[in-house]
């Protein structure tokens, strides 16, 4: 989930630079503080964001002999005879675990599992509201990646999928790979796959708009964390020339010759592999060396303005594509990037056009893999989701300010879910092989249900309206 | 040791490696020393990752230079330089350092002992480790070795898998603690 929670800052969009940019950043911080205070207040009021609710009638205590013992024993025996029946006879088909060790939560760092809980609850709310998925937040206290893996493996029988969340890089790569291999259900790490898929979707449309093709472009990825390492892998899978792809981290351009490459071999084999594969053009140096004549800059680094400077953009090929995805402060403000010649700019923020956000991806991906009862989410499926997201924006008309659908274009997401489900059927990893129309129908109904549910609960006064703000200072909501 | 270990993990079928091996091994010359020293240091820095007692000394570069000079003058020592092929011909991209020594108490009495193997990352894989080991073994045999041994940091699992796959087993261990 994007870390951005800053409300609109008109100055950020204005043509005035320097002072206005500083204002935007300061106002952004003020807004973030105000939202934070309000969020604490509301958490005190509601004491949690989700609860479990029965979905079967309970007319009298006698009904429990059906929902529970003795009747339920027969259901257990049925599943004992055929484990996959657990998807038909229990809520497993629509239930996932959101698992974190709290080692890299938002921009907060290693705050531990208890402190990660509010974020995981928020994610569960998003899963329900956007994807119709029942998601259980499970922050766990573990001492090692192996213990993490063993714990998730142990809980997998209850779930139709696993969403890994906010785990530090590079251990997140090993954990995802190992769990994907071991578990018979889809495992997803949003910080790797969700962000990468949204980035690729935006890039596909940006290439379309600027009449470029994946095979011909030179691309620089700034930041070599969870998201960009996967973005690089996906771009290569889409036919990007590895010799025209450079990764840049704090030490500069990632090359096979760099002194820390042997250390990477031991500590971060995923980055090591890209060090050997990419940048065959033999460039070395820093970002300024990397961006010369580049068509695309995908920055997913630390949130700090001026990480990317106007001269970097000016050194790129004419009409470059610039994604500045750090949150809440992008590596370069959009108006600054555009003034320096960027043809298309995207950020991770909702108050600028072209928000690259994993919320555009994970609800539909999970809706799709859960409806197909898929066994995994290979990269082919991630790319289908990215392509479908790109297509969703294109259906409304592509412009430099409309690269990606926004959350206000919900019609895109059931289509995406159905495309994901279709892909798992094609790849032979679906337990439920339905037609596109059937998957689409399921997705529309299942993604639409939570809104109806929320309205009904509110009408019946089973959920409370938001209490008025009592904190001092401006309240944004 | 890392280079061959890494390649070992991804080596193709035995015997299929020679045509595609992107390097060529030859005896090192005095003129190679300036390029061999940094390769040796990269290896020692990699070893540093495995144990604090393998921390590289400040004067390691001078030491490496002197050791290589002494090796080249010693008929019991073996120093091979790995060169690239094609456009990288004449570029030294790796090193093998070994010595033939007597085992006074055990038989067989002559051991070819591999001290260092290092290859720049880009030249790894594709059966290169296999090739290095084979070439080093036959050069050591030519110098009178009857068995071949190799040393590397105890925690280097990549190296231990590489050698295990090729029929090596641990015969002695060196354990350490600070005084």
PDB file of C-alpha atoms in Angstrom, chain A residues 256-263 265-267 272-273 275-277, chain B residues 2 6 42-43 46 49-50 91 118-119 121-122 124-125 156 158:
ATOM      1  CA  UNK A 256      29.414  -6.979 -12.619  1.00  0.00           C
ATOM      2  CA  UNK A 257      32.769  -5.318 -11.929  1.00  0.00           C
ATOM      3  CA  UNK A 258      31.718  -3.491  -8.795  1.00  0.00           C
ATOM      4  CA  UNK A 259      33.632  -4.409  -5.638  1.00  0.00           C
ATOM      5  CA  UNK A 260      30.512  -5.390  -3.709  1.00  0.00           C
ATOM      6  CA  UNK A 261      29.283  -7.883  -6.301  1.00  0.00           C
ATOM      7  CA  UNK A 262      30.767 -10.901  -4.506  1.00  0.00           C
ATOM      8  CA  UNK A 263      29.068  -9.796  -1.318  1.00  0.00           C
ATOM      9  CA  UNK A 265      26.302 -13.116  -4.478  1.00  0.00           C
ATOM     10  CA  UNK A 266      26.088 -14.206  -0.847  1.00  0.00           C
ATOM     11  CA  UNK A 267      23.600 -11.722   0.577  1.00  0.00           C
ATOM     12  CA  UNK A 272      23.631 -10.259  -8.067  1.00  0.00           C
ATOM     13  CA  UNK A 273      21.914 -11.925 -11.013  1.00  0.00           C
ATOM     14  CA  UNK A 275      24.345  -7.182 -11.857  1.00  0.00           C
ATOM     15  CA  UNK A 276      25.591  -9.857 -14.244  1.00  0.00           C
ATOM     16  CA  UNK A 277      22.679  -9.647 -16.674  1.00  0.00           C
TER      17      UNK A 277
ATOM     18  CA  UNK B   2      33.820 -18.222  -4.781  1.00  0.00           C
ATOM     19  CA  UNK B   6      29.168 -20.070  -8.040  1.00  0.00           C
ATOM     20  CA  UNK B  42      38.627  -9.450  -4.098  1.00  0.00           C
ATOM     21  CA  UNK B  43      38.762 -13.082  -3.042  1.00  0.00           C
ATOM     22  CA  UNK B  46      34.791 -12.156  -0.084  1.00  0.00           C
ATOM     23  CA  UNK B  49      32.137 -11.992   4.692  1.00  0.00           C
ATOM     24  CA  UNK B  50      32.311 -15.398   6.319  1.00  0.00           C
ATOM     25  CA  UNK B  91      42.331  -9.345 -20.234  1.00  0.00           C
ATOM     26  CA  UNK B 118      38.905 -16.361  -8.125  1.00  0.00           C
ATOM     27  CA  UNK B 119      37.106 -15.314 -11.279  1.00  0.00           C
ATOM     28  CA  UNK B 121      31.653 -12.384 -11.729  1.00  0.00           C
ATOM     29  CA  UNK B 122      30.928 -11.940 -15.452  1.00  0.00           C
ATOM     30  CA  UNK B 124      31.489 -17.375 -13.944  1.00  0.00           C
ATOM     31  CA  UNK B 125      29.018 -20.148 -14.673  1.00  0.00           C
ATOM     32  CA  UNK B 156      31.373 -20.880   2.508  1.00  0.00           C
ATOM     33  CA  UNK B 158      28.773 -22.513  -2.044  1.00  0.00           C
TER      34      UNK B 158
END
